[in-house]
Short mmCIF file of C-alpha atoms and ligand atoms in Angstrom, two decimals:
data_model
loop_
_atom_site.label_atom_id
_atom_site.label_comp_id
_atom_site.label_asym_id
_atom_site.label_seq_id
_atom_site.Cartn_x
_atom_site.Cartn_y
_atom_site.Cartn_z
CA MET A 278 0.00 0.00 0.00
CA ARG A 279 1.20 3.53 -0.79
CA ASP A 280 0.82 6.45 1.57
CA VAL A 281 0.18 8.93 -1.27
CA PRO A 282 -2.08 8.48 -4.32
CA PHE A 283 -0.16 6.50 -6.93
CA ALA A 284 -0.91 5.81 -10.58
CA ALA A 285 1.11 4.74 -13.63
CA VAL A 286 1.04 4.13 -17.33
CA ALA A 287 0.89 0.43 -18.22
CA GLY A 288 2.07 -0.91 -21.56
CA PHE A 289 4.43 -3.29 -23.33
CA PRO A 290 6.86 -1.69 -24.02
CA VAL A 291 6.37 1.48 -21.99
CA ASN A 292 9.80 3.08 -21.57
CA HIS A 293 9.11 5.64 -24.32
CA SER A 294 5.97 6.99 -22.60
CA LEU A 295 6.03 10.68 -21.69
CA SER A 296 3.01 10.37 -19.38
CA PRO A 297 5.11 10.27 -16.15
CA VAL A 298 6.88 13.51 -17.15
CA MET A 299 3.54 15.22 -17.73
CA MET A 300 1.71 13.85 -14.66
CA ARG A 301 4.61 14.55 -12.26
CA ARG A 302 4.90 18.12 -13.53
CA TRP A 303 1.17 18.69 -12.98
CA LEU A 304 1.34 17.06 -9.52
CA ALA A 305 4.16 19.42 -8.54
CA ASP A 306 2.39 22.49 -9.95
CA VAL A 307 -0.97 21.72 -8.36
CA GLY A 308 0.75 20.94 -5.03
CA CYS A 309 -0.99 17.59 -4.82
CA PRO A 310 0.63 14.70 -2.92
CA GLY A 311 1.02 11.72 -5.23
CA ASP A 312 3.28 10.01 -7.71
CA TYR A 313 3.03 8.54 -11.19
CA GLY A 314 5.25 5.86 -12.74
CA ARG A 315 5.58 3.41 -15.62
CA VAL A 316 4.81 -0.29 -15.48
CA GLU A 317 5.76 -2.75 -18.19
CA ILE A 318 3.32 -5.66 -18.20
CA ALA A 319 3.45 -8.56 -20.66
CA PRO A 320 0.09 -9.21 -22.37
CA SER A 321 -0.26 -12.59 -20.62
CA HIS A 322 -0.23 -10.84 -17.20
CA ALA A 323 -2.22 -7.71 -18.04
CA GLU A 324 -5.69 -8.82 -16.93
CA ARG A 325 -4.41 -10.20 -13.58
CA PHE A 326 -2.48 -6.97 -12.99
CA PHE A 327 -5.44 -4.71 -13.76
CA LYS A 328 -7.75 -6.71 -11.47
CA ALA A 329 -5.17 -6.42 -8.67
CA LEU A 330 -5.13 -2.58 -8.76
CA PRO A 331 -7.64 -2.10 -5.89
CA GLU A 332 -5.62 -4.46 -3.69
CA LEU A 333 -2.38 -2.66 -4.60
CA GLY A 334 -3.93 0.59 -3.40
CA TRP A 335 -3.26 2.45 -6.68
CA THR A 336 -5.74 5.08 -7.85
CA GLY A 337 -5.59 3.63 -11.37
CA VAL A 338 -3.57 3.40 -14.57
CA ASN A 339 -3.38 4.90 -17.99
CA VAL A 340 -3.23 2.10 -20.52
CA THR A 341 -1.24 2.08 -23.71
CA VAL A 342 -0.38 -0.37 -26.53
CA PRO A 343 -1.22 -3.27 -26.55
CA HIS A 344 -3.48 -3.43 -23.48
CA LYS A 345 -6.39 -1.12 -24.30
CA GLU A 346 -8.82 -3.92 -25.14
CA ILE A 347 -7.79 -6.13 -22.20
CA ALA A 348 -8.25 -3.10 -19.94
CA LEU A 349 -11.83 -2.73 -21.13
CA GLN A 350 -12.54 -6.42 -20.50
CA SER A 351 -11.00 -6.30 -17.01
CA ALA A 352 -13.27 -3.52 -15.72
CA ASP A 353 -16.45 -3.79 -13.64
CA HIS A 354 -17.89 -0.56 -15.11
CA VAL A 355 -17.37 0.80 -18.62
CA THR A 356 -18.17 4.37 -19.67
CA ASP A 357 -20.14 5.05 -22.86
CA ALA A 358 -17.01 6.53 -24.51
CA ALA A 359 -14.95 3.38 -23.85
CA LYS A 360 -17.87 1.19 -24.96
CA ALA A 361 -18.27 3.12 -28.22
CA ILE A 362 -14.54 2.95 -28.98
CA GLY A 363 -14.18 -0.67 -27.80
CA ALA A 364 -11.00 0.12 -25.87
CA ALA A 365 -9.94 1.83 -22.62
CA ASN A 366 -6.93 4.07 -22.03
CA LEU A 367 -7.85 4.78 -18.41
CA LEU A 368 -8.71 2.46 -15.51
CA THR A 369 -9.63 4.02 -12.18
CA VAL A 370 -10.25 2.31 -8.88
CA MET A 371 -13.70 3.25 -7.58
CA SER A 372 -14.41 3.78 -3.89
CA ALA A 373 -15.94 0.31 -3.52
CA GLY A 374 -12.79 -1.26 -4.98
CA ALA A 375 -14.34 -1.81 -8.41
CA LEU A 376 -12.56 -0.84 -11.63
CA LYS A 377 -13.93 1.73 -14.08
CA ALA A 378 -12.79 1.76 -17.72
CA ASP A 379 -12.87 5.02 -19.66
CA ASN A 380 -11.45 6.34 -22.91
CA THR A 381 -10.09 9.89 -23.01
CA ASP A 382 -8.31 9.50 -26.37
CA ILE A 383 -11.29 11.04 -28.13
CA ILE A 384 -10.96 14.13 -25.90
CA GLY A 385 -7.30 14.30 -26.96
CA ILE A 386 -8.27 13.97 -30.61
CA LYS A 387 -10.86 16.74 -30.31
CA ALA A 388 -8.26 19.00 -28.67
CA ALA A 389 -5.74 18.25 -31.44
CA LEU A 390 -8.33 18.89 -34.16
CA ALA A 391 -9.73 22.14 -32.78
CA GLU A 392 -9.15 23.76 -36.21
CA ASP A 393 -10.66 20.92 -38.25
CA LYS A 394 -13.29 21.92 -40.81
CA THR A 395 -15.66 19.12 -40.01
CA ASP A 396 -17.47 19.01 -43.37
CA THR A 397 -14.39 18.21 -45.47
CA PRO A 398 -13.41 14.71 -46.67
CA ALA A 399 -11.29 12.89 -44.08
CA VAL A 400 -8.66 10.20 -44.59
CA LEU A 401 -7.89 8.03 -41.58
CA ILE A 402 -4.76 5.86 -41.84
CA GLY A 403 -4.79 2.86 -39.50
CA ALA A 404 -7.29 0.43 -38.02
CA GLY A 405 -5.93 -0.23 -34.51
CA GLY A 406 -6.98 1.18 -31.15
CA ALA A 407 -6.01 4.78 -31.91
CA ALA A 408 -7.87 4.65 -35.24
CA ARG A 409 -10.97 3.42 -33.39
CA ALA A 410 -10.94 6.56 -31.26
CA ALA A 411 -10.40 8.75 -34.34
CA LEU A 412 -13.25 7.04 -36.15
CA SER A 413 -15.50 7.65 -33.18
CA TYR A 414 -14.68 11.39 -33.56
CA LEU A 415 -15.18 11.41 -37.36
CA ALA A 416 -18.42 9.42 -37.28
CA ARG A 417 -20.14 12.21 -35.32
CA GLN A 418 -19.75 14.53 -38.30
CA ASP A 419 -21.40 14.73 -41.65
CA ARG A 420 -18.34 14.11 -43.85
CA GLN A 421 -16.88 11.61 -46.27
CA ILE A 422 -14.53 9.19 -44.47
CA THR A 423 -11.91 7.03 -46.18
CA LEU A 424 -10.12 4.41 -44.11
CA VAL A 425 -6.71 3.25 -45.35
CA ASN A 426 -4.92 0.37 -43.67
CA ARG A 427 -2.23 -2.15 -44.57
CA THR A 428 -4.53 -5.03 -43.61
CA ARG A 429 -7.80 -4.57 -45.44
CA ASP A 430 -9.69 -7.12 -43.30
CA ARG A 431 -8.89 -5.11 -40.21
CA ALA A 432 -10.15 -1.91 -41.86
CA GLU A 433 -13.36 -3.70 -42.85
CA ALA A 434 -13.85 -5.01 -39.31
CA LEU A 435 -13.39 -1.50 -37.90
CA ALA A 436 -15.74 0.08 -40.46
CA ALA A 437 -18.39 -2.52 -39.56
CA THR A 438 -18.43 -1.23 -35.95
CA CYS A 439 -19.27 2.30 -37.10
CA PRO A 440 -22.74 3.62 -38.01
CA ALA A 441 -21.28 6.08 -40.59
CA SER A 442 -20.68 5.10 -44.20
CA ILE A 443 -16.97 4.49 -44.75
CA ARG A 444 -14.96 3.98 -47.90
CA ILE A 445 -12.08 1.53 -47.53
CA SER A 446 -8.96 1.85 -49.63
CA THR A 447 -5.46 0.43 -49.70
CA ASP A 448 -4.29 3.13 -52.15
CA LEU A 449 -3.21 6.03 -49.95
CA ASP A 450 -2.16 8.37 -52.78
CA GLU A 451 -5.58 8.05 -54.40
CA ALA A 452 -7.40 8.47 -51.07
CA LEU A 453 -5.52 11.70 -50.32
CA MET A 454 -6.83 13.55 -53.39
CA GLY A 455 -9.11 16.37 -52.20
CA ALA A 456 -8.81 15.44 -48.51
CA GLY A 457 -9.47 18.21 -45.97
CA LEU A 458 -8.23 16.18 -43.00
CA VAL A 459 -5.53 13.48 -42.86
CA ILE A 460 -4.94 11.51 -39.67
CA ASN A 461 -2.10 9.05 -39.15
CA ALA A 462 -3.21 6.55 -36.48
CA THR A 463 -0.57 3.93 -37.29
CA SER A 464 2.87 3.47 -35.77
CA LEU A 465 4.42 4.32 -39.16
CA GLY A 466 6.84 7.21 -38.82
CA MET A 467 7.73 6.40 -35.20
CA THR A 468 11.42 6.10 -34.38
CA GLY A 469 12.48 2.60 -35.47
CA GLN A 470 9.42 2.08 -37.71
CA PRO A 471 9.10 2.45 -41.49
CA SER A 472 8.42 5.97 -42.68
CA LEU A 473 5.09 7.42 -43.84
CA ALA A 474 5.68 10.37 -46.15
CA PRO A 475 3.08 10.52 -48.95
CA ASP A 476 2.80 13.45 -51.35
CA LEU A 477 0.19 15.77 -49.80
CA SER A 478 0.05 18.32 -52.63
CA LYS A 479 -3.28 16.91 -53.89
CA THR A 480 -5.03 17.50 -50.55
CA GLN A 481 -7.12 20.67 -50.16
CA ASP A 482 -5.07 23.87 -49.72
CA GLU A 483 -6.58 24.31 -46.23
CA ALA A 484 -6.16 20.66 -45.25
CA LEU A 485 -5.20 19.76 -41.70
CA ILE A 486 -2.54 17.04 -41.33
CA PHE A 487 -2.53 15.33 -37.92
CA ASP A 488 0.03 12.71 -36.92
CA MET A 489 -0.60 10.87 -33.63
CA VAL A 490 3.05 9.80 -33.53
CA TYR A 491 5.14 12.13 -31.35
CA ALA A 492 8.57 10.50 -31.35
CA PRO A 493 9.95 12.04 -33.47
CA LEU A 494 7.80 15.14 -33.20
CA GLU A 495 8.25 16.15 -36.81
CA THR A 496 7.42 12.96 -38.68
CA GLY A 497 7.80 12.34 -42.40
CA LEU A 498 4.05 12.97 -42.79
CA LEU A 499 4.25 16.37 -41.09
CA LYS A 500 7.35 17.30 -43.13
CA GLN A 501 5.38 16.52 -46.29
CA GLY A 502 2.46 18.57 -44.94
CA ALA A 503 4.68 21.57 -44.23
CA GLN A 504 6.29 21.26 -47.65
CA ALA A 505 2.85 21.34 -49.30
CA GLY A 506 1.91 24.39 -47.18
CA ARG A 507 -0.72 22.54 -45.15
CA ARG A 508 -1.60 23.10 -41.48
CA CYS A 509 0.08 20.46 -39.32
CA VAL A 510 -0.70 19.11 -35.83
CA ASP A 511 1.75 16.90 -33.95
CA GLY A 512 1.03 14.00 -31.59
CA LEU A 513 1.79 15.95 -28.41
CA GLU A 514 -1.49 17.87 -28.75
CA MET A 515 -3.45 14.61 -28.42
CA LEU A 516 -1.16 13.29 -25.69
CA ILE A 517 -1.77 16.39 -23.58
CA GLY A 518 -5.50 16.50 -24.43
CA GLN A 519 -6.12 12.91 -23.30
CA ALA A 520 -3.97 13.32 -20.18
CA ARG A 521 -5.90 16.28 -18.70
CA PRO A 522 -9.09 14.30 -17.86
CA SER A 523 -6.94 11.30 -16.87
CA PHE A 524 -5.06 13.41 -14.30
CA GLU A 525 -8.31 14.67 -12.83
CA ALA A 526 -9.75 11.14 -12.58
CA LEU A 527 -6.57 9.73 -11.00
CA PHE A 528 -5.69 12.55 -8.59
CA GLY A 529 -8.99 14.38 -8.02
CA ALA A 530 -7.74 17.80 -9.19
CA ALA A 531 -7.71 19.56 -12.54
CA PRO A 532 -4.22 20.07 -14.02
CA PRO A 533 -3.18 23.73 -13.89
CA ALA A 534 -4.07 25.53 -17.12
CA ASP A 535 -0.97 27.74 -16.97
CA THR A 536 1.69 24.99 -16.79
CA PRO A 537 3.73 25.18 -20.04
CA ILE A 538 3.32 21.42 -20.40
CA LYS A 539 4.25 21.24 -24.08
CA THR A 540 7.61 22.87 -23.30
CA THR A 541 8.18 20.31 -20.54
CA LEU A 542 7.42 17.49 -22.98
CA LEU A 543 9.64 18.96 -25.71
CA GLU A 544 12.52 19.11 -23.22
CA ALA A 545 11.90 15.47 -22.28
CA LEU A 546 11.77 14.45 -25.95
CA GLY A 547 15.08 16.26 -26.50
CA GLN A 548 16.62 14.26 -23.68
CA GLN A 549 15.23 10.98 -25.10
CA ALA A 550 16.59 11.71 -28.62
P1 LIG B 169 -2.27 -0.69 -32.79
O1 LIG B 169 -3.62 -0.99 -32.27
O2 LIG B 169 -1.18 -1.69 -32.60
O3 LIG B 169 -2.43 -0.40 -34.40
C1 LIG B 169 -1.31 -0.22 -35.18
C2 LIG B 169 -1.70 0.29 -36.58
O4 LIG B 169 -0.49 0.57 -37.29
C3 LIG B 169 -2.49 -0.70 -37.43
O5 LIG B 169 -3.36 0.00 -38.28
C4 LIG B 169 -1.36 -1.38 -38.24
O6 LIG B 169 -1.79 -1.92 -39.47
C5 LIG B 169 -0.47 -0.19 -38.51
N1 LIG B 169 0.91 -0.60 -38.80
C6 LIG B 169 1.84 -1.01 -37.90
N2 LIG B 169 2.99 -1.29 -38.54
C7 LIG B 169 2.77 -1.06 -39.86
C8 LIG B 169 3.58 -1.17 -41.04
N3 LIG B 169 4.84 -1.59 -40.97
N4 LIG B 169 3.04 -0.83 -42.23
C9 LIG B 169 1.74 -0.40 -42.31
N5 LIG B 169 0.93 -0.29 -41.23
C10 LIG B 169 1.45 -0.61 -40.02
O7 LIG B 169 -1.70 0.67 -32.19
P2 LIG B 169 -2.55 1.95 -31.72
O8 LIG B 169 -2.86 1.88 -30.28
O9 LIG B 169 -3.68 2.13 -32.66
O10 LIG B 169 -1.46 3.13 -31.90
C11 LIG B 169 -1.10 3.58 -33.21
C12 LIG B 169 -0.17 4.79 -33.10
O11 LIG B 169 -0.83 5.89 -32.49
C13 LIG B 169 1.08 4.52 -32.24
O12 LIG B 169 2.17 5.15 -32.89
C14 LIG B 169 0.79 5.23 -30.94
O13 LIG B 169 1.97 5.67 -30.28
C15 LIG B 169 -0.03 6.42 -31.45
N6 LIG B 169 -0.89 6.97 -30.39
C16 LIG B 169 -0.64 8.26 -30.01
C17 LIG B 169 -1.44 8.84 -29.04
C18 LIG B 169 -1.18 10.26 -28.63
O14 LIG B 169 -1.66 10.67 -27.57
N7 LIG B 169 -0.47 11.04 -29.43
C19 LIG B 169 -2.48 8.10 -28.44
C20 LIG B 169 -2.71 6.79 -28.87
C21 LIG B 169 -1.89 6.24 -29.84
P3 LIG B 169 -2.31 -3.45 -39.56
O15 LIG B 169 -3.74 -3.43 -39.12
O16 LIG B 169 -2.13 -3.77 -40.99
O17 LIG B 169 -1.42 -4.25 -38.65
#
């Protein structure tokens, strides 16, 4: 048992996660007793670990790749947002010792896409957990949606969960023509992964290019966006946007609005590079 509120980010691997940097900075600035760490859990142990959280005395965990679906299944209560997305990025221990699963990724996506023109054609690249959250955002709007993924079956399975009409394509260059919003929700472009750097000159002049990857911060996709004169949004905007409600749920206080959290994260990224 801990004598101060304790939470962590759980994943496999998890060393790259910037969540502890962000949460500890907010804890210090808000003057709240508590601590936040990282925990690497192999998939075979994830469910047992999540169910043990009340006994461990933790306030909860943020959940990252590849545990978001197991997290949902391990919970006693599931919020509508997590249910709709089919994955949880936040587990909190309730007062009765039960576990609540929530998904704040969609809040992060909304924050990142504050300047999105929601009636323009959107191209979503990816069909994993992050793409599910993005699709949940897109499906609330009246817009054309094209889903592009390496594995077509996975794209079809994801589209089938969504009430909106979705076009599926494996030809990214063709899908990008006339797009007003492009979202990368794959791990392509991450340090150590193959690059994603399509020609974006055929997208709309005002198109918004959003890459969920934040290490490196300026991915091949965003470089292509800048070169084509498009508006670009990096993955830190979503990371910060999803972390704000997580912090409040885990530590019972809102993160201070005036903390220059992006600067803190940029410094941490510089140290990781
Ligand atoms: P995931 O469920 O494992 O899905 C991975 C996706 O990437 C799938 O669509 C997969 O395609 C695709 N992919 C992986 N390797 C590929 C390759 N070599 N070529 C083509 N496609 C490839 O992961 P996730 O949870 O959705 O996360 C996806 C990315 O979003 C990660 O980089 C993660 O860090 C980022 N993310 C960022 C934030 C943030 O706050 N900024 C939040 C959540 C996630 P297949 O279906 O064909 O395998």
